[in-house]
Amino acid sequence: MDEKYILSARDVVKQYGDVKVLDRVSLDVPFGSIYGLLGPNGAGKTTFIRIANGITAPDSGELLFMRRKLQREDIAAIGYLPEERGLYRKMKVGEQALYLARLKGLSRADAERQTAYWFKRFEIQGWWNRKVEELSKGMQQKVQFIITVLHQPSLLILDEPFSGFDPINADLMKKEIMRLRDEGATVILSTHNMASVEEMCDRISLIDKSRCILQGDVTQIRREYGSDEYELRFEGDRHGLETVLAGIRCRIIPEAEQSTTVKIRVPKGMKGNELLSAVISCVQVTSFKEALPNMNDIFIRTVQGKEGQANQLQ
Amino acid sequence: MNKIFIIIHREFLTRVRKKSFIIMTLLGPVLFASFMTAPVWFATMEDEDVRHIAVLDSSRLFFNMIPETEHFKFSYDFPNVRDSLAYLKQHLAKSKYSGVLYIPPYVAYVPSGVEFYSDRQPPVNLSMHMANALEKIIEREKLSAHHIENLDDILRSVKTNIKIRIFRLSGGGTEKESHSGLNMVVACISALLIYMFVFLFGAQVMRGVIEEKTGRIVEVIISSVKPFQLMMGKVVGIALTGLTQFVIWIVLTLILVMAAQWIFLPQLTDEALQQAGNRQTIGALADNIPVREVSEKTAEMMSMLQSINFDVIIGCFLFFFIGGYLLYASLFAAVGSAVDSETDTQQFMLPITVPLFVAMAVMFSAVQNPDGTLAFWFSVIPFTSPIVMMARISFGVPYWELFLSMTVLAVTFIGAILLSGKIYRTGILIYGKKPTWRELWKWLTYKR
């Protein structure tokens, strides 16, 4: 069963003093996927990431990397972009890239070849002899990304990779990450940018208050959360449509109201065909599709819903 | 293991290439060399001019009696003391005299009545020279009042100059001559070197750790290497930087001092050459052959140098130098990891700097009394032993004490490195709060 997974966490627990930071967290990251790690600030994501990088060790539970217990040596196969980025400010960009690549275990020749390749790819050869402090924030982020991927890691752990980039460069990063995935790397993406989760991630885990509260395939999750909404584009009489919908206990969601496109919420259990056949009778349908809720809503609903439950229990 | 070398390499190279390092390394020897040569140079320059002193002697005891030197000449030809004094006091600047020595009539019984007038501050050796001369003359006057026959002969024959040679007895009846002066110099220099090294480069370790922490690069690095490797790489890299600087300082200072002697003081160099020549002849002659008077000084130097056990001193110096540095540098690293900026280091720095200050204070008393209880205990306590033991060592320290002190230091610095490593690996990842002592203690108990 584990064969599909590059990284598996089994009941990982981490405690600092009296504070439980991770409480029996289990997750499986399939080979070649982009895996979203979501959660509010302070939920325990960073601690989990640090454990996955071998920076700290779990108090109990275990991490499997390529089906073996995660070893110190494995970190050469992991590339880590921490949320709090930084480089030696006074050190030259090229030297720094070589240094960090060699610390990851590359030989001098390999490190030189790889840095040359990536500097050319990002068209920043001219920065080689500049000090980091002379670069703009966005430029520094680019260098930092290169340093993360220089040693061709099979697992990339990226913590908020798009922060600090302008839209153009954020898009460039997105494309690079997807390309690396297509070339065989697995990516763990920790981010608060839900749009990029929808766009890029295959699976996610949502961690809140040190526990994993939601897990699975992104499309499936969205479907689970939103099997009761449809988006309809039509031509014809809107009032008549509203009357027909009321007859089958459906309603137009107010905030999504537009003249020719509406979102319709159906009662539980009603299938799309039933709604469609009722609607066809009164208006000309130009487009009809399932309206999946976006990850942003799911995030808020799940985290707040859980808090609501907790409050009720108290 | 390979990675730690990569870290050491970077720590060393980035520091050695800094402008401030290069400037300090080159400027240091210039400063040291000028400290060493300037006084000698000034001494040869000073007082080219001759001072003529008018001696107004109401007692009539000292006519032509005060010995003249190259720089001090004395004139006695003033029959009317009172008038001359009044005149000279008024017109001293225009006269050929640079000072007036007034001696009251009953100077033998009112010794505080002697006065000296000058328009400039007279050099100390002038007043000493005059006072000595007057004392001697009065002494003779008083003695001669006893009407002793052959007084001069008697005086000459009673005059003796005692010099005590000090021998240290160690077990088995072997004796060794010891020279406190030279020992003290060796002791102070080696203790000071260790103190400087620990302070300068220990603080650099701390600053380096803070730099990595505030620059947020530390998380990138410890996802590649163990925190302990990063810490030790930094400690060792900076030690090598420091050693490089020290070696360059010493070599350049020596070269500069020799060059300065050769340029400014050729006559001194000749003397030095002569002395060196003498030393060689002494070396060539067997110890038993009586040494002629000329080379007595050199012989004394030789015996002084021989009395110091240099191989033990150098060996111990290296051990305490490195041991003391490792102990303190690891503590400095722990402090650096615990704070967010250098301004927050105060509360943790105190326990590190106080032992160093105490060690310096004890060091100065230890060179006076190297076998005292104070010196003994502080040369065993590892936080002060590198400095205090170095102060004692040139006077000779029993081997069991040396062994004890070294063992305690070795155990402590290994312990300090391990404990600091634990604080370090937690501290470098914690931002935004100033830790308390209690929290540092908690970090020690965390599992990785």
XYZ file of C-alpha atoms in Angstrom, chain A residues 22 49 75 99 135 195 254 262:
8
model
C 1.283 17.779 16.488
C 7.684 20.334 7.756
C 17.668 14.981 3.369
C 28.184 26.582 -0.854
C 19.332 42.372 -4.787
C -6.434 29.688 -5.558
C -28.530 35.472 -3.670
C -27.170 31.971 -11.519
